[in-house]
PDB file of C-alpha atoms in Angstrom:
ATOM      1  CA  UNK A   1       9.575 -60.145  20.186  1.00 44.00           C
ATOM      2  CA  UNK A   2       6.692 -60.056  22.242  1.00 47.00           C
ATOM      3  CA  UNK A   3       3.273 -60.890  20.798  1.00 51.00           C
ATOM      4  CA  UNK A   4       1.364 -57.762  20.874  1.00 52.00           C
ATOM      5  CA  UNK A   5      -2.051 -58.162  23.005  1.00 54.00           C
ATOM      6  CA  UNK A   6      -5.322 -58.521  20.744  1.00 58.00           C
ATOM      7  CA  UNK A   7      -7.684 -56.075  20.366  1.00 60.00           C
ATOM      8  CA  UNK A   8     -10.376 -55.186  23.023  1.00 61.00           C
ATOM      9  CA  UNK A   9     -13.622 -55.458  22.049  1.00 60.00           C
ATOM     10  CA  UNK A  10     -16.507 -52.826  21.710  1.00 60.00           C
ATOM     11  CA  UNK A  11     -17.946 -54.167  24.999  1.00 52.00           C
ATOM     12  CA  UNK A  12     -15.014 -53.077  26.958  1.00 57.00           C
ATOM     13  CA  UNK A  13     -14.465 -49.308  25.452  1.00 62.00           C
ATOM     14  CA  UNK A  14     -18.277 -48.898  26.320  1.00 53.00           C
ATOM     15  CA  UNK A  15     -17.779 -49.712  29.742  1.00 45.00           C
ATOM     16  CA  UNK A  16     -14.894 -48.105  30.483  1.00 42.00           C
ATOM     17  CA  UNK A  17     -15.203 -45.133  33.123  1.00 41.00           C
ATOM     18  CA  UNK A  18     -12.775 -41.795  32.432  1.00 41.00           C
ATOM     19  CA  UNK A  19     -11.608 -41.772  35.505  1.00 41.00           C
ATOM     20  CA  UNK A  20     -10.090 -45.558  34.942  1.00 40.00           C
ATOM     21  CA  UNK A  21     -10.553 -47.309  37.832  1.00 37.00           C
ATOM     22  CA  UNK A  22     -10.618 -50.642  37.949  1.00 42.00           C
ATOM     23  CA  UNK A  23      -9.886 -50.542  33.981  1.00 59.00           C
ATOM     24  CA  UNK A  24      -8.064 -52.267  31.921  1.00 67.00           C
ATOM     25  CA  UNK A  25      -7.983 -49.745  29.482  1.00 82.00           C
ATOM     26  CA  UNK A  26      -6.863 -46.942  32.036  1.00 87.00           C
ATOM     27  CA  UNK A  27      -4.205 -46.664  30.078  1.00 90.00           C
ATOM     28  CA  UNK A  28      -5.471 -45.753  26.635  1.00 90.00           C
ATOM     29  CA  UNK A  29      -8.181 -43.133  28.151  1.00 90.00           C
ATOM     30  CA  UNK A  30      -5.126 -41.382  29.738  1.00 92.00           C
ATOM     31  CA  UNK A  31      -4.550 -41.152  26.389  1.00 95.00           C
ATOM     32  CA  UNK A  32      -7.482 -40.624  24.741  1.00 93.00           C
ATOM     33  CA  UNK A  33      -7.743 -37.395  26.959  1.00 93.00           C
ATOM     34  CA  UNK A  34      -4.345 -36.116  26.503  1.00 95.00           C
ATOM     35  CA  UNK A  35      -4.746 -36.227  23.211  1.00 95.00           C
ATOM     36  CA  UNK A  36      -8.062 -34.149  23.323  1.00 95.00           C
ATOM     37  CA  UNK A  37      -6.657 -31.442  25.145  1.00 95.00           C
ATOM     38  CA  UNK A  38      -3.901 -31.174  23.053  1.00 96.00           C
ATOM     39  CA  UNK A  39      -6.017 -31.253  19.754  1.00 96.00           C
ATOM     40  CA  UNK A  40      -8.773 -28.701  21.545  1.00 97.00           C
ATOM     41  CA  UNK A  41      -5.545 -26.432  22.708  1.00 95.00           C
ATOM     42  CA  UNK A  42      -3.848 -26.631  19.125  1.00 95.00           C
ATOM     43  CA  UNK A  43      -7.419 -25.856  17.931  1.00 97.00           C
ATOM     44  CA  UNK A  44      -8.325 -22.864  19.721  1.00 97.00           C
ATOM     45  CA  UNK A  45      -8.368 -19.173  18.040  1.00 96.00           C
ATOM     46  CA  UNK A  46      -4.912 -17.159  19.051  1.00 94.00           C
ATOM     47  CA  UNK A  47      -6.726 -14.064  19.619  1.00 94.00           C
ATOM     48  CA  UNK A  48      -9.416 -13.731  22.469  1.00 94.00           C
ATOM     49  CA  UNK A  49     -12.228 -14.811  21.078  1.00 95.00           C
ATOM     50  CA  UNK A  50     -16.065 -15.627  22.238  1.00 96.00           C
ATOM     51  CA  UNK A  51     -16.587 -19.208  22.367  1.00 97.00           C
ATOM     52  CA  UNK A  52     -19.643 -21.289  22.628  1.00 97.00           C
ATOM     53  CA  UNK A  53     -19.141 -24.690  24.363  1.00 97.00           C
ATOM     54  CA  UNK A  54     -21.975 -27.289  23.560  1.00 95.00           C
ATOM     55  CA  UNK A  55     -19.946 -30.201  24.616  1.00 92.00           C
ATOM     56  CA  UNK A  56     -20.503 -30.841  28.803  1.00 83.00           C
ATOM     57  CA  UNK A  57     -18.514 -33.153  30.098  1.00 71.00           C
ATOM     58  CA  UNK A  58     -18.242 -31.705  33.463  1.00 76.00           C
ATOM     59  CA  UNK A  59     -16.840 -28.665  31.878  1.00 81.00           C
ATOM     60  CA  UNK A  60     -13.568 -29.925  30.852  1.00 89.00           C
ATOM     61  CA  UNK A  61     -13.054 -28.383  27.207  1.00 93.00           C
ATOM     62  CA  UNK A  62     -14.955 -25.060  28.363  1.00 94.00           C
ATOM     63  CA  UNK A  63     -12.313 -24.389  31.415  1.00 92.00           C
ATOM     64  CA  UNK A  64      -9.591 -25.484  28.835  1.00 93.00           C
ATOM     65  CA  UNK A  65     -10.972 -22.795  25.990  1.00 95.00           C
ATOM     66  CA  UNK A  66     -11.309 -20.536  29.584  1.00 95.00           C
ATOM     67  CA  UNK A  67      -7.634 -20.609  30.304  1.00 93.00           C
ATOM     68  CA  UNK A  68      -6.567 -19.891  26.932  1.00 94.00           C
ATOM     69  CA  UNK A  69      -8.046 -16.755  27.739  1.00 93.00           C
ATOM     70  CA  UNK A  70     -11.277 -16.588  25.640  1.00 95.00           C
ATOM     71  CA  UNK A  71     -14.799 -15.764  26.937  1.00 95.00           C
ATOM     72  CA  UNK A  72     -16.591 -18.626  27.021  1.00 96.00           C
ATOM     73  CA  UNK A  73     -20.441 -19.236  26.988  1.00 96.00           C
ATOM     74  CA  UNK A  74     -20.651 -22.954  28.726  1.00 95.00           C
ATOM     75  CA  UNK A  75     -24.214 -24.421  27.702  1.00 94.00           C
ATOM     76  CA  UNK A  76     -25.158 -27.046  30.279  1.00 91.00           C
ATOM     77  CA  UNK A  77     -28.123 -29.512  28.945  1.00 86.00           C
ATOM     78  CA  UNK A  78     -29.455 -31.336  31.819  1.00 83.00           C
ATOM     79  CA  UNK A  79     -32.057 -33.236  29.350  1.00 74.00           C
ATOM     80  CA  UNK A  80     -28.865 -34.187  27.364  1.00 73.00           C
ATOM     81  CA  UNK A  81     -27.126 -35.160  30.538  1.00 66.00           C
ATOM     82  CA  UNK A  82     -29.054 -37.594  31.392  1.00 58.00           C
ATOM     83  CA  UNK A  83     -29.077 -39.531  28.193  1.00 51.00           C
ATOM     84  CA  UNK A  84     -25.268 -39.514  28.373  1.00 52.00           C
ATOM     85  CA  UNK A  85     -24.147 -43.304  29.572  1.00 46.00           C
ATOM     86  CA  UNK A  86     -21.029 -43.525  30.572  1.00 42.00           C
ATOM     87  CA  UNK A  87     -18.795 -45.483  28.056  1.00 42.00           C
ATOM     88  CA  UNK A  88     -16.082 -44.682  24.951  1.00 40.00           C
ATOM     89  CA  UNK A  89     -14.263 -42.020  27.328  1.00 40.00           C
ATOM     90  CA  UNK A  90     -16.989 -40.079  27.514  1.00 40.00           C
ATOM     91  CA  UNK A  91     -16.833 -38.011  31.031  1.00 38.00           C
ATOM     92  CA  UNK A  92     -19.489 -38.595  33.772  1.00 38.00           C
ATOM     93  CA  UNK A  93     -19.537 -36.997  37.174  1.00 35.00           C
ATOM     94  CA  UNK A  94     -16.766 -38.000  38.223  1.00 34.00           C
ATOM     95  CA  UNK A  95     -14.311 -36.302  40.708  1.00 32.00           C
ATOM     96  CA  UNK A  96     -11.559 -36.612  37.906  1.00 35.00           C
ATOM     97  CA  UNK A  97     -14.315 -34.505  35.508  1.00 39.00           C
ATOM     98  CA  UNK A  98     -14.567 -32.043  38.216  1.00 36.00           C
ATOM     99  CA  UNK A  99     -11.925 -31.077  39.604  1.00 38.00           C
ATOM    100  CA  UNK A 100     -10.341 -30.694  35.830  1.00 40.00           C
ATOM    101  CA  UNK A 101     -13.151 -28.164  34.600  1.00 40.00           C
ATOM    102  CA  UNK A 102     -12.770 -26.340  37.924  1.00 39.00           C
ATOM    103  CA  UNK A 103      -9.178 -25.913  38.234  1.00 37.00           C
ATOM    104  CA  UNK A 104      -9.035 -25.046  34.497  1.00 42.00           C
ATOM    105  CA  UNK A 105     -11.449 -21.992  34.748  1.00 41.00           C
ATOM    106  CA  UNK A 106     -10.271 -20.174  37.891  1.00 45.00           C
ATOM    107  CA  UNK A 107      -9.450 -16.679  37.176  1.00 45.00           C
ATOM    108  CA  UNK A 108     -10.663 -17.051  33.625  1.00 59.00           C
ATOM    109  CA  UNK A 109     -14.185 -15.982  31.987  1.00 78.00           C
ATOM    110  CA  UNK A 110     -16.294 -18.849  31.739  1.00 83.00           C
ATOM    111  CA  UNK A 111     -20.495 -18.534  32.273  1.00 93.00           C
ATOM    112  CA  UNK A 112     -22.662 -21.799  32.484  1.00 91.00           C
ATOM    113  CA  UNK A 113     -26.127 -21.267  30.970  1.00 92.00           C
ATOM    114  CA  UNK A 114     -28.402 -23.673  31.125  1.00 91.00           C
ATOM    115  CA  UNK A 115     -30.362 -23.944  28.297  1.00 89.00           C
ATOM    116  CA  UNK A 116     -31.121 -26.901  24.986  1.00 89.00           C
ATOM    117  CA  UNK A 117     -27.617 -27.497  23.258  1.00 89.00           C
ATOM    118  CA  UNK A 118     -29.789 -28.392  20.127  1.00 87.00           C
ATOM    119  CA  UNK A 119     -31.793 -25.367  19.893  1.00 88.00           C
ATOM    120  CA  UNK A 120     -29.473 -21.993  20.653  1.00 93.00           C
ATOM    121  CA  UNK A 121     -32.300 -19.203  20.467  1.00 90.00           C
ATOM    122  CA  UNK A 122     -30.962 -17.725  23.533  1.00 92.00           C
ATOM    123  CA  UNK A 123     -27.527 -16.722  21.550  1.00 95.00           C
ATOM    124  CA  UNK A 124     -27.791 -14.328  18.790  1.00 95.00           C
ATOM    125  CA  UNK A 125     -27.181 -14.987  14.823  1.00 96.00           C
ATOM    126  CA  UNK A 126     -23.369 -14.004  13.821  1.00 96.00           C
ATOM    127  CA  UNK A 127     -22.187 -13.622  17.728  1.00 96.00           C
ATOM    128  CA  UNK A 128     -19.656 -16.227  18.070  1.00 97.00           C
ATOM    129  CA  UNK A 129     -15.654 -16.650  17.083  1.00 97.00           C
ATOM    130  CA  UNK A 130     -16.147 -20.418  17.688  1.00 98.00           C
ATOM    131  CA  UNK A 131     -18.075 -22.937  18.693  1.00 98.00           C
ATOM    132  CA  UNK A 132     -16.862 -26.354  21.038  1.00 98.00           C
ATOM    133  CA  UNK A 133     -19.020 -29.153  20.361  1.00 96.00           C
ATOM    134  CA  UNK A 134     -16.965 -32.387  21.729  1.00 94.00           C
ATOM    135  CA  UNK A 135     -17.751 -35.333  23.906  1.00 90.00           C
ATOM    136  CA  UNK A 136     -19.976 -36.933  20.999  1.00 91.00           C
ATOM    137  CA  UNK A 137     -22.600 -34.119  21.605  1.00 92.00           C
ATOM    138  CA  UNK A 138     -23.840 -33.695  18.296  1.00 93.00           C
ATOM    139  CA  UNK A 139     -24.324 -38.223  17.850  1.00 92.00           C
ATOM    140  CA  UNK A 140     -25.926 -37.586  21.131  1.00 89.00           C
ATOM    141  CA  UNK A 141     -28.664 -35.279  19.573  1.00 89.00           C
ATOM    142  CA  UNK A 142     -29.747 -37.330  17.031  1.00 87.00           C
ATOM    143  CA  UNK A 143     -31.432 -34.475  14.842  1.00 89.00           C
ATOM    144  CA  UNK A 144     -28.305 -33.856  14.291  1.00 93.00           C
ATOM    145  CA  UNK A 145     -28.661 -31.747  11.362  1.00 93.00           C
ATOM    146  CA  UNK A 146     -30.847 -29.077  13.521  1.00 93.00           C
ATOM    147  CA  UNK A 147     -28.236 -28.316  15.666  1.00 94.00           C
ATOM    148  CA  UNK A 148     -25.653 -28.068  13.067  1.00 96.00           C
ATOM    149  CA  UNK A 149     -27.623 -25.389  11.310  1.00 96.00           C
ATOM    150  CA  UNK A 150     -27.720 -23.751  14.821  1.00 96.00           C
ATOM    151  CA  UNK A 151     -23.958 -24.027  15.097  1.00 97.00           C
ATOM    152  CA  UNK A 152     -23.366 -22.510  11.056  1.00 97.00           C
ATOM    153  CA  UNK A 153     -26.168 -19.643  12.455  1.00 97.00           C
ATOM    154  CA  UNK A 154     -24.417 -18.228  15.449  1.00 97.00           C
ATOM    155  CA  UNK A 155     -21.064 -18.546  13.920  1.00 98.00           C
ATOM    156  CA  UNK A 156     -19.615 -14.932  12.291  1.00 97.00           C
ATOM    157  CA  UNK A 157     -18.088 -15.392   8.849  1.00 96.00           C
ATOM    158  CA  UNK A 158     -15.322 -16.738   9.282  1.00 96.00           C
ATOM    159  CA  UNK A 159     -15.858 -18.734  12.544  1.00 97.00           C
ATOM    160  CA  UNK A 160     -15.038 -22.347  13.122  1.00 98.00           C
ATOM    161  CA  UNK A 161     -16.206 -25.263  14.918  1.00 98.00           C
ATOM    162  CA  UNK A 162     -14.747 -28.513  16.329  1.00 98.00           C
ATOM    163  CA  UNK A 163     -16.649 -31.142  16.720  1.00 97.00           C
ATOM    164  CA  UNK A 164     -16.982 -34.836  17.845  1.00 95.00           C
ATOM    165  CA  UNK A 165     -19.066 -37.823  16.653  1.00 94.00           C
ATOM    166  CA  UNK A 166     -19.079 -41.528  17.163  1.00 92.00           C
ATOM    167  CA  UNK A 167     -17.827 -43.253  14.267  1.00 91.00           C
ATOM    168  CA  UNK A 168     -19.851 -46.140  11.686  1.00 88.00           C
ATOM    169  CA  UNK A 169     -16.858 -47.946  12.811  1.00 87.00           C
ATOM    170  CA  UNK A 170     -18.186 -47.660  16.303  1.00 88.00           C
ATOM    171  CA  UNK A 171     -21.907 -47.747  15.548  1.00 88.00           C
ATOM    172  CA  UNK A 172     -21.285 -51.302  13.069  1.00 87.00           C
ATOM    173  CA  UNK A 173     -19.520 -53.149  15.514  1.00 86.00           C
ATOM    174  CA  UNK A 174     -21.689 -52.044  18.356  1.00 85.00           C
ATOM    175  CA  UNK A 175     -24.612 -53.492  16.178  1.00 87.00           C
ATOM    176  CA  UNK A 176     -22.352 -57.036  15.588  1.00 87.00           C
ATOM    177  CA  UNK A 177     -21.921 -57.416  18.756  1.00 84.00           C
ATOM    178  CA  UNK A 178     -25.777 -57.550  19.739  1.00 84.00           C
ATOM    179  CA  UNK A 179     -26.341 -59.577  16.824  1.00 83.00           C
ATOM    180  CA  UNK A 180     -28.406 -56.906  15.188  1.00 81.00           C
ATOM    181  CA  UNK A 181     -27.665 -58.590  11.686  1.00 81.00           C
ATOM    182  CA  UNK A 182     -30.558 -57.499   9.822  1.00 78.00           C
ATOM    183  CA  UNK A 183     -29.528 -54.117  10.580  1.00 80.00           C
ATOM    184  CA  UNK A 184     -26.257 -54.572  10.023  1.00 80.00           C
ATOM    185  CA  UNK A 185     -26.852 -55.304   6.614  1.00 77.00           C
ATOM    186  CA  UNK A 186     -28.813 -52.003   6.234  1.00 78.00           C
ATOM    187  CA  UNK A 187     -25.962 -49.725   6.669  1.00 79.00           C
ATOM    188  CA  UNK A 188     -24.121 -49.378   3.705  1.00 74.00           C
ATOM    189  CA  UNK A 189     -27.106 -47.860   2.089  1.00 74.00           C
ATOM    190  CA  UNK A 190     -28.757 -45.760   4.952  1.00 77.00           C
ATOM    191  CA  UNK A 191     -28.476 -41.937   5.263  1.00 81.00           C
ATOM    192  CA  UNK A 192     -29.527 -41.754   8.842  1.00 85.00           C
ATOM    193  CA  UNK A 193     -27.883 -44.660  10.940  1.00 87.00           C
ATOM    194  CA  UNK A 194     -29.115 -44.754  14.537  1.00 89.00           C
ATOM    195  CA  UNK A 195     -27.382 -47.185  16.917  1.00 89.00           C
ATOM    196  CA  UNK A 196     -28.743 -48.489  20.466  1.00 87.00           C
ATOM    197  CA  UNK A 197     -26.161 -49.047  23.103  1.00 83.00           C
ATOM    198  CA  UNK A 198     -27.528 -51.914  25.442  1.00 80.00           C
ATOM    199  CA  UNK A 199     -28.670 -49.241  28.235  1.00 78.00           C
ATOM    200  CA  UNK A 200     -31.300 -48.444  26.104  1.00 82.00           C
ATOM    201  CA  UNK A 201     -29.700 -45.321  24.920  1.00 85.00           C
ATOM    202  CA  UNK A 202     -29.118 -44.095  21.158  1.00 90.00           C
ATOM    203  CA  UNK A 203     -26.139 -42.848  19.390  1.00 90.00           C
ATOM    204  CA  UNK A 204     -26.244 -41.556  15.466  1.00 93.00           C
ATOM    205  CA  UNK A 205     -23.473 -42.701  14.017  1.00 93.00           C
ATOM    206  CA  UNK A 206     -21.130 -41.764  10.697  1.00 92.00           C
ATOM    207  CA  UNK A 207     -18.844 -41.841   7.676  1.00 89.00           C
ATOM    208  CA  UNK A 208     -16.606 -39.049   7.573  1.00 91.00           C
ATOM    209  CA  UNK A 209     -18.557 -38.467   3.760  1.00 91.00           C
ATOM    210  CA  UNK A 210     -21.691 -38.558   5.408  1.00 91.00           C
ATOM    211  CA  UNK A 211     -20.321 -35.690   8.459  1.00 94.00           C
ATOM    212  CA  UNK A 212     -18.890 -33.583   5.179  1.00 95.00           C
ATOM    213  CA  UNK A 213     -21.932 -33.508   3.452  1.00 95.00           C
ATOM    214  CA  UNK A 214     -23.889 -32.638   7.060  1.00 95.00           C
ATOM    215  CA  UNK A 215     -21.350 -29.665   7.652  1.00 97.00           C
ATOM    216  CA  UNK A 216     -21.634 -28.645   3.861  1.00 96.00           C
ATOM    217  CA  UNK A 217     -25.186 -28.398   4.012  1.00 95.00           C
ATOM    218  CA  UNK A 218     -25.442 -25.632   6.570  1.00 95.00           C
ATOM    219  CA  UNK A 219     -22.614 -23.435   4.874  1.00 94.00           C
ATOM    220  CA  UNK A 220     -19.754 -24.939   6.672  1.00 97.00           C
ATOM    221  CA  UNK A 221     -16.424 -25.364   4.781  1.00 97.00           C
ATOM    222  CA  UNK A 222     -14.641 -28.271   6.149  1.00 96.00           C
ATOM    223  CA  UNK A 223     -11.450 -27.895   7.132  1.00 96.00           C
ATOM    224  CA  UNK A 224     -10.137 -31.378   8.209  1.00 94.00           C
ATOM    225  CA  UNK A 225     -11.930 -34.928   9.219  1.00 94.00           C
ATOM    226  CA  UNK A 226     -10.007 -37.104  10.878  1.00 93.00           C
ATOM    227  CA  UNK A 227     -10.181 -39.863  13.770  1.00 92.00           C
ATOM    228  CA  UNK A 228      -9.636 -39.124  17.599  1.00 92.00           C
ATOM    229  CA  UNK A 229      -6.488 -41.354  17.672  1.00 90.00           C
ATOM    230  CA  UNK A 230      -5.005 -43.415  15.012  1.00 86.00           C
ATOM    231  CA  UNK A 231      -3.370 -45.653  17.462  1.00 86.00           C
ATOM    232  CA  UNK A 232      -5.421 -48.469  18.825  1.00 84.00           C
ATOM    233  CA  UNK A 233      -6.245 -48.846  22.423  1.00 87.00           C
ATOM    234  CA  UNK A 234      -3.902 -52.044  22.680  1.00 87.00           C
ATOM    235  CA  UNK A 235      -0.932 -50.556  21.006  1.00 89.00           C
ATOM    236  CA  UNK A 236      -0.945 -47.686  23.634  1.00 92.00           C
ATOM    237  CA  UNK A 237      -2.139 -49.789  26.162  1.00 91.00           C
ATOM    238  CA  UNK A 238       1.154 -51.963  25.487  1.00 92.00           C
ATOM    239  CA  UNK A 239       3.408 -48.935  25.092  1.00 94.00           C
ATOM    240  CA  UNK A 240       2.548 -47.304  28.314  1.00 94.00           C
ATOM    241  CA  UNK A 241       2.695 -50.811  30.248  1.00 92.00           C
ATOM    242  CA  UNK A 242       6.389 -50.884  29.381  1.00 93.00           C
ATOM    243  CA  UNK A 243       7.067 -47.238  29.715  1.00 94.00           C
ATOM    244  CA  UNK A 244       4.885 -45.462  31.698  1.00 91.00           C
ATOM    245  CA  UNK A 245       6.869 -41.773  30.736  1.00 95.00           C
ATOM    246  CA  UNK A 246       6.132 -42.335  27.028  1.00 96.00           C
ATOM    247  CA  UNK A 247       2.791 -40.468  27.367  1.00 96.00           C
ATOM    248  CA  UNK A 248       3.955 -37.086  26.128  1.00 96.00           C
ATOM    249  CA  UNK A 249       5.974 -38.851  22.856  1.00 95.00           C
ATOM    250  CA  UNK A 250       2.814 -41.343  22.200  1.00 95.00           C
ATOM    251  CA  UNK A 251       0.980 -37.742  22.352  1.00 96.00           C
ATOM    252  CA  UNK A 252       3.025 -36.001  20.130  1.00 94.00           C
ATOM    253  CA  UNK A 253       3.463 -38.647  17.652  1.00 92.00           C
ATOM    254  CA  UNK A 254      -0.188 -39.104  17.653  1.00 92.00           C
ATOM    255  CA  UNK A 255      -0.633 -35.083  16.513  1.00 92.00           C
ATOM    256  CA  UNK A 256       2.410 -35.109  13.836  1.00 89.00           C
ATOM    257  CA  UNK A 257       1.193 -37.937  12.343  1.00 82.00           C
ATOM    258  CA  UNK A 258      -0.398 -37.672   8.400  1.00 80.00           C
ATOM    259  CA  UNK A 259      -3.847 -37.690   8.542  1.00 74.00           C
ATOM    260  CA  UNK A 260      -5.034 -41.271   8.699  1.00 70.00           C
ATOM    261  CA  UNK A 261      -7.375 -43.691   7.147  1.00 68.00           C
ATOM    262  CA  UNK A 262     -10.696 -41.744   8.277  1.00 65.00           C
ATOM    263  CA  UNK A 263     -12.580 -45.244   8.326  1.00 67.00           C
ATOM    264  CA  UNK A 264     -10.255 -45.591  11.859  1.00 72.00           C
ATOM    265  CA  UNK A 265     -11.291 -45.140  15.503  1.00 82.00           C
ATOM    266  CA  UNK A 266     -14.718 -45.079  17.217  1.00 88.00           C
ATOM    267  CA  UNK A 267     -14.546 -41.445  17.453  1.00 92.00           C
ATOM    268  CA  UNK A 268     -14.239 -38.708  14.336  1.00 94.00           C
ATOM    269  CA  UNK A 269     -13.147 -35.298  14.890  1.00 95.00           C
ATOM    270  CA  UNK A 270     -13.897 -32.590  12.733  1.00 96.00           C
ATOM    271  CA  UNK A 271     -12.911 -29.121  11.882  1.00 97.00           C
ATOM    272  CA  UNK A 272     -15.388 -26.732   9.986  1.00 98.00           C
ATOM    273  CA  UNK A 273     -15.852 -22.915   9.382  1.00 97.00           C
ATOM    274  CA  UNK A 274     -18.191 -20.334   8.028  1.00 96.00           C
ATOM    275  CA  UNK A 275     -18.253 -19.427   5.088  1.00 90.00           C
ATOM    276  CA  UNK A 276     -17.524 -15.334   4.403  1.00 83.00           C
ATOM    277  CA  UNK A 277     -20.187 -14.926   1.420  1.00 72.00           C
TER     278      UNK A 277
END
């Protein structure tokens, strides 16, 4: 049997581009993105609904929510998208970013409204069916628990968001690997941790206790907490070496699966909804 290739490090899921080239881990963001969509898809309300997107990333999960049919408000941050780095699959402006969100959203309702994803005055209390807030937005606005009460606000009773947050998992070996020992240490017992990449940029970072409590807060009832993928970025990697048509079953096993340790994956995903009194 084959030994099965180590683990990549930290270092190399920051740096890796979506659009994989030149990557090692081309491979595993295939993935990663598959997976997404499918999740987002599963996700989505049956009926038409009004959707808020918060997430950018080049539009990708707005055109997707689009062409299911639902009206979707796309909020495009241009202070947030400048902070974002790319690194950890996170979407840049890149032609594969593009051309996805575009081709997604033809002949569907979609409108792009630029405005501050962390402060939603311009949409009215109770006037949503769901809310998008993927691509790490919400670790990306590090007051996080603003825009979460913005989220609960504009939801109706009985709405539901999905969102996306880097992981302590993420944030605690980002800090080992730039020897950041002191505050390493300082984790276990913080309430707020706030990580810096090496570009200079932050990320807030947490436990899926610490995202329950966050959601709970606001009036959220949460649904589900779970990592982005379960399966590690060299497992897939070696899977999809050896058989490049296993995609869809590496997919599918990846959504069937029983909920996983939650302390997995650089990435949590969360379900939530509004609570009806």
């Amino acid at each position: 049997m084959p030994a099965r290739p180590p683990e990549p490090t930290i270092a190399s899921l920051r740096d890796a581009s979506s659009e994989g080239a030149g990557d090692s881990l081309a491979r595993y963001w295939t993935f990663y993105w598959a997976v997404a969509d499918a999740q987002l898809t599963r996700w989505l309300p049956r009926r038409p609904s009004r959707v808020l997107d918060l997430s950018g990333g080049g539009g990708r999960s707005a055109g997707r929510a689009a062409a299911a049919g639902h009206s979707v408000l796309e909020v495009r941050d241009p202070l947030l998208d400048r902070r974002t780095p790319r690194r950890a699959g996170v979407p840049g402006n890149g032609r594969h970013d593009r051309d996805n969100g575009q081709s997604a959203t033809r002949g569907a309702t979609a409108v792009p409204v630029i405005g501050d994803s962390g402060a939603l005055r311009f949409v009215g209390d109770a006037s949503m069916d769901a809310v998008i807030a993927e691509n790490r937005v919400l670790s990306r606005h590090l007051a996080t628990e603003t825009t979460v009460a913005e989220i609960a606000r504009v939801l109706r009773p009985g709405g539901r968001v999905l969102l996306c947050v880097d992981s302590l998992t993420l944030g605690m070996a980002l800090l080992a690997e730039q020897n950041y020992w002191a505050h390493l240490s300082d984790v276990p017992s913080a309430e707020v941790v706030l990580v810096p990449w090496p570009d200079g940029t932050i990320t807030r970072c947490f436990w899926a206790d610490q995202l329950r409590e966050l959601l709970t807060e606001v009036g959220l009832e949460v649904e589900w907490i779970r990592p982005r993928t379960a399966l590690s970025p060299s497992t897939v990697e070696h899977v999809l070496s050896a058989s490049p048509d296993a995609l869809p079953r590496l997919v599918r096993s990846e959504l069937n699966a029983p909920p996983p340790d939650d302390s997995l994956g650089i990435h949590l995903l969360a379900s939530a909804r509004r609570r009806t009194r």
